[in-house]
PDB file of C-alpha atoms in Angstrom:
ATOM      1  CA  PRO A   1      50.832-148.708 -83.034  1.00  0.00           C
ATOM      2  CA  PHE A   2      48.969-150.190 -80.375  1.00  0.00           C
ATOM      3  CA  ASN A   3      50.943-149.192 -77.726  1.00  0.00           C
ATOM      4  CA  SER A   4      48.831-145.340 -77.136  1.00  0.00           C
ATOM      5  CA  PRO A   5      47.155-144.348 -74.136  1.00  0.00           C
ATOM      6  CA  GLN A   6      44.211-142.571 -75.424  1.00  0.00           C
ATOM      7  CA  VAL A   7      42.739-145.880 -76.170  1.00  0.00           C
ATOM      8  CA  ASP A   8      39.097-148.368 -74.081  1.00  0.00           C
ATOM      9  CA  VAL A   9      40.331-151.657 -74.248  1.00  0.00           C
ATOM     10  CA  ILE A  10      43.504-153.958 -74.261  1.00  0.00           C
ATOM     11  CA  LEU A  11      43.218-157.493 -76.090  1.00  0.00           C
ATOM     12  CA  ARG A  12      45.804-159.242 -74.550  1.00  0.00           C
ATOM     13  CA  THR A  13      46.853-162.434 -77.074  1.00  0.00           C
ATOM     14  CA  SER A  14      47.490-165.394 -75.193  1.00  0.00           C
ATOM     15  CA  ASP A  15      51.514-164.981 -75.505  1.00  0.00           C
ATOM     16  CA  GLY A  16      50.620-162.254 -73.390  1.00  0.00           C
ATOM     17  CA  VAL A  17      51.434-158.837 -75.496  1.00  0.00           C
ATOM     18  CA  ASP A  18      48.800-156.368 -74.839  1.00  0.00           C
ATOM     19  CA  PHE A  19      47.280-154.452 -77.416  1.00  0.00           C
ATOM     20  CA  HIS A  20      45.538-151.171 -76.571  1.00  0.00           C
ATOM     21  CA  LEU A  21      42.991-150.045 -78.752  1.00  0.00           C
ATOM     22  CA  ARG A  22      39.657-147.707 -79.629  1.00  0.00           C
ATOM     23  CA  GLN A  23      36.500-149.779 -79.581  1.00  0.00           C
ATOM     24  CA  LEU A  24      35.099-147.837 -81.794  1.00  0.00           C
ATOM     25  CA  VAL A  25      37.417-148.598 -84.547  1.00  0.00           C
ATOM     26  CA  LEU A  26      36.680-152.570 -83.069  1.00  0.00           C
ATOM     27  CA  SER A  27      33.679-151.879 -83.684  1.00  0.00           C
ATOM     28  CA  LEU A  28      33.468-151.277 -86.868  1.00  0.00           C
ATOM     29  CA  ALA A  29      35.427-153.474 -88.278  1.00  0.00           C
ATOM     30  CA  SER A  30      33.933-156.499 -86.781  1.00  0.00           C
ATOM     31  CA  PRO A  31      30.139-156.764 -85.133  1.00  0.00           C
ATOM     32  CA  PHE A  32      32.115-159.794 -82.795  1.00  0.00           C
ATOM     33  CA  PHE A  33      33.486-156.350 -80.960  1.00  0.00           C
ATOM     34  CA  LYS A  34      30.830-154.455 -81.284  1.00  0.00           C
ATOM     35  CA  ASP A  35      28.706-156.852 -79.420  1.00  0.00           C
ATOM     36  CA  ILE A  36      30.974-157.492 -76.714  1.00  0.00           C
ATOM     37  CA  PHE A  37      31.213-153.673 -76.106  1.00  0.00           C
ATOM     38  CA  PHE A  38      27.956-153.202 -76.516  1.00  0.00           C
ATOM     39  CA  LEU A  39      25.842-155.950 -75.261  1.00  0.00           C
ATOM     40  CA  PRO A  40      24.710-155.558 -71.242  1.00  0.00           C
ATOM     41  CA  THR A  41      27.328-157.741 -68.683  1.00  0.00           C
ATOM     42  CA  LEU A  42      26.152-159.339 -65.989  1.00  0.00           C
ATOM     43  CA  PRO A  43      27.289-158.310 -62.596  1.00  0.00           C
ATOM     44  CA  SER A  44      29.643-160.399 -60.816  1.00  0.00           C
ATOM     45  CA  SER A  45      30.522-160.354 -57.462  1.00  0.00           C
ATOM     46  CA  SER A  46      33.767-158.526 -55.874  1.00  0.00           C
ATOM     47  CA  SER A  47      35.061-162.661 -55.268  1.00  0.00           C
ATOM     48  CA  SER A  48      35.128-163.599 -58.824  1.00  0.00           C
ATOM     49  CA  SER A  49      36.193-160.980 -60.403  1.00  0.00           C
ATOM     50  CA  SER A  50      39.457-160.774 -61.928  1.00  0.00           C
ATOM     51  CA  SER A  51      42.191-158.224 -62.200  1.00  0.00           C
ATOM     52  CA  ASP A  52      42.214-159.298 -65.892  1.00  0.00           C
ATOM     53  CA  ASP A  53      38.886-158.009 -66.736  1.00  0.00           C
ATOM     54  CA  ILE A  54      40.290-154.501 -66.401  1.00  0.00           C
ATOM     55  CA  ARG A  55      44.033-153.690 -66.809  1.00  0.00           C
ATOM     56  CA  TYR A  56      45.081-149.496 -66.022  1.00  0.00           C
ATOM     57  CA  GLY A  57      41.135-148.673 -65.985  1.00  0.00           C
ATOM     58  CA  LYS A  58      41.064-150.216 -69.510  1.00  0.00           C
ATOM     59  CA  GLN A  59      38.472-153.138 -70.352  1.00  0.00           C
ATOM     60  CA  MET A  60      40.601-156.261 -71.431  1.00  0.00           C
ATOM     61  CA  ILE A  61      39.991-158.789 -73.511  1.00  0.00           C
ATOM     62  CA  THR A  62      41.873-162.045 -73.280  1.00  0.00           C
ATOM     63  CA  ILE A  63      41.778-163.618 -76.700  1.00  0.00           C
ATOM     64  CA  SER A  64      43.757-167.234 -78.263  1.00  0.00           C
ATOM     65  CA  GLU A  65      45.243-165.814 -80.595  1.00  0.00           C
ATOM     66  CA  THR A  66      49.335-165.013 -80.283  1.00  0.00           C
ATOM     67  CA  SER A  67      50.075-161.507 -81.007  1.00  0.00           C
ATOM     68  CA  GLN A  68      51.645-162.823 -84.162  1.00  0.00           C
ATOM     69  CA  GLU A  69      48.156-163.691 -85.329  1.00  0.00           C
ATOM     70  CA  ILE A  70      46.458-161.075 -84.760  1.00  0.00           C
ATOM     71  CA  CYS A  71      48.777-158.010 -85.528  1.00  0.00           C
ATOM     72  CA  LEU A  72      48.214-158.083 -89.243  1.00  0.00           C
ATOM     73  CA  PRO A  73      44.189-158.266 -88.683  1.00  0.00           C
ATOM     74  CA  LEU A  74      44.824-155.104 -86.339  1.00  0.00           C
ATOM     75  CA  CYS A  75      47.030-153.894 -89.122  1.00  0.00           C
ATOM     76  CA  VAL A  76      44.326-153.962 -91.819  1.00  0.00           C
ATOM     77  CA  ILE A  77      41.783-152.538 -89.765  1.00  0.00           C
ATOM     78  CA  TYR A  78      43.774-149.420 -88.267  1.00  0.00           C
ATOM     79  CA  LEU A  79      45.635-149.677 -91.309  1.00  0.00           C
ATOM     80  CA  GLY A  80      43.411-150.393 -94.512  1.00  0.00           C
ATOM     81  CA  SER A  81      45.560-151.040 -97.496  1.00  0.00           C
ATOM     82  CA  LEU A  82      48.256-150.084 -96.125  1.00  0.00           C
ATOM     83  CA  ALA A  83      48.905-153.890 -94.092  1.00  0.00           C
ATOM     84  CA  ARG A  84      48.746-156.306 -96.954  1.00  0.00           C
ATOM     85  CA  PRO A  85      49.840-159.862 -96.164  1.00  0.00           C
ATOM     86  CA  HIS A  86      53.593-161.288 -97.879  1.00  0.00           C
ATOM     87  CA  THR A  87      53.232-164.894 -98.245  1.00  0.00           C
ATOM     88  CA  VAL A  88      50.558-167.511 -98.277  1.00  0.00           C
ATOM     89  CA  ALA A  89      50.702-168.008 -94.849  1.00  0.00           C
ATOM     90  CA  ASP A  90      50.180-164.909 -93.943  1.00  0.00           C
ATOM     91  CA  VAL A  91      46.899-164.631 -96.314  1.00  0.00           C
ATOM     92  CA  ARG A  92      45.948-167.640 -94.215  1.00  0.00           C
ATOM     93  CA  THR A  93      46.603-166.956 -90.498  1.00  0.00           C
ATOM     94  CA  LEU A  94      44.687-163.512 -91.538  1.00  0.00           C
ATOM     95  CA  LEU A  95      41.798-164.415 -93.207  1.00  0.00           C
ATOM     96  CA  HIS A  96      41.793-167.128 -90.117  1.00  0.00           C
ATOM     97  CA  VAL A  97      41.518-164.914 -87.795  1.00  0.00           C
ATOM     98  CA  CYS A  98      39.047-162.337 -89.649  1.00  0.00           C
ATOM     99  CA  GLN A  99      36.159-165.556 -89.971  1.00  0.00           C
ATOM    100  CA  LYS A 100      36.250-166.262 -86.397  1.00  0.00           C
ATOM    101  CA  TYR A 101      36.327-161.978 -85.729  1.00  0.00           C
ATOM    102  CA  ASP A 102      34.297-161.538 -88.343  1.00  0.00           C
ATOM    103  CA  ILE A 103      36.364-158.854 -89.095  1.00  0.00           C
ATOM    104  CA  ILE A 104      35.360-157.194 -92.263  1.00  0.00           C
ATOM    105  CA  VAL A 105      38.676-157.993 -93.959  1.00  0.00           C
ATOM    106  CA  PRO A 106      39.968-156.034 -97.742  1.00  0.00           C
ATOM    107  CA  THR A 107      40.267-159.724-100.252  1.00  0.00           C
ATOM    108  CA  ALA A 108      41.942-157.309-102.575  1.00  0.00           C
ATOM    109  CA  ALA A 109      45.083-157.371-100.384  1.00  0.00           C
ATOM    110  CA  ALA A 110      44.800-161.060 -99.873  1.00  0.00           C
ATOM    111  CA  GLY A 111      44.321-162.375-103.578  1.00  0.00           C
ATOM    112  CA  LEU A 112      46.686-160.444-104.393  1.00  0.00           C
ATOM    113  CA  VAL A 113      49.223-162.577-102.537  1.00  0.00           C
ATOM    114  CA  LEU A 114      47.291-165.744-103.254  1.00  0.00           C
ATOM    115  CA  GLN A 115      46.973-164.593-107.486  1.00  0.00           C
ATOM    116  CA  LEU A 116      51.199-164.518-107.178  1.00  0.00           C
ATOM    117  CA  SER A 117      51.422-167.811-105.636  1.00  0.00           C
ATOM    118  CA  MET A 118      48.949-169.420-107.897  1.00  0.00           C
ATOM    119  CA  ASP A 119      52.259-170.406-110.393  1.00  0.00           C
ATOM    120  CA  THR A 120      54.289-171.921-107.526  1.00  0.00           C
ATOM    121  CA  ASP A 121      51.613-173.392-105.101  1.00  0.00           C
ATOM    122  CA  PRO A 122      48.190-173.818-106.850  1.00  0.00           C
ATOM    123  CA  LEU A 123      46.778-176.347-104.289  1.00  0.00           C
ATOM    124  CA  ARG A 124      47.413-174.223-101.086  1.00  0.00           C
ATOM    125  CA  VAL A 125      45.683-172.150-102.862  1.00  0.00           C
ATOM    126  CA  PHE A 126      42.957-173.362-104.367  1.00  0.00           C
ATOM    127  CA  ALA A 127      42.288-175.267-100.617  1.00  0.00           C
ATOM    128  CA  LEU A 128      42.662-171.303 -99.462  1.00  0.00           C
ATOM    129  CA  CYS A 129      39.974-170.473-101.765  1.00  0.00           C
ATOM    130  CA  ILE A 130      36.866-172.911-101.719  1.00  0.00           C
ATOM    131  CA  HIS A 131      37.690-172.477 -97.522  1.00  0.00           C
ATOM    132  CA  PHE A 132      37.430-169.281 -97.312  1.00  0.00           C
ATOM    133  CA  GLY A 133      35.203-168.904 -99.684  1.00  0.00           C
ATOM    134  CA  LEU A 134      37.044-166.820-102.856  1.00  0.00           C
ATOM    135  CA  THR A 135      35.527-168.530-105.567  1.00  0.00           C
ATOM    136  CA  SER A 136      36.454-166.321-108.111  1.00  0.00           C
ATOM    137  CA  LEU A 137      39.790-166.809-106.956  1.00  0.00           C
ATOM    138  CA  ALA A 138      39.739-170.490-106.454  1.00  0.00           C
ATOM    139  CA  GLY A 139      38.317-170.673-110.599  1.00  0.00           C
ATOM    140  CA  ARG A 140      41.739-169.730-111.955  1.00  0.00           C
ATOM    141  CA  ALA A 141      43.663-171.566-109.312  1.00  0.00           C
TER     142      ALA A 141
END
């Protein structure tokens, strides 16, 4: 879902995968991205401009996450409740990336996986809940 030519920004991951996205969608989901897109940029000299800044006529933003790490948060942004983490590790990655980029994530999807994992991995679930401020779930773990 992230290769449409009708986009205005490209996120390039640390493993070189390009996600073709819409600024408006990212801006609505994340104040971080809203600030990146709508704050004025400093003029750059032609000698210091990088070909990585523009690709296919679109703004390119390079991020430190791998394609695997960013895919689920982007699916949550674009697909909402249809995108769900499957494991506690997925939840951890999702919450970490969402926290880093200030992405508004529905905790229901993450909470369901954590609730289902409480019996098999209560300490890990508890630690994740405390770390990411999911106090109501932490009390149950």
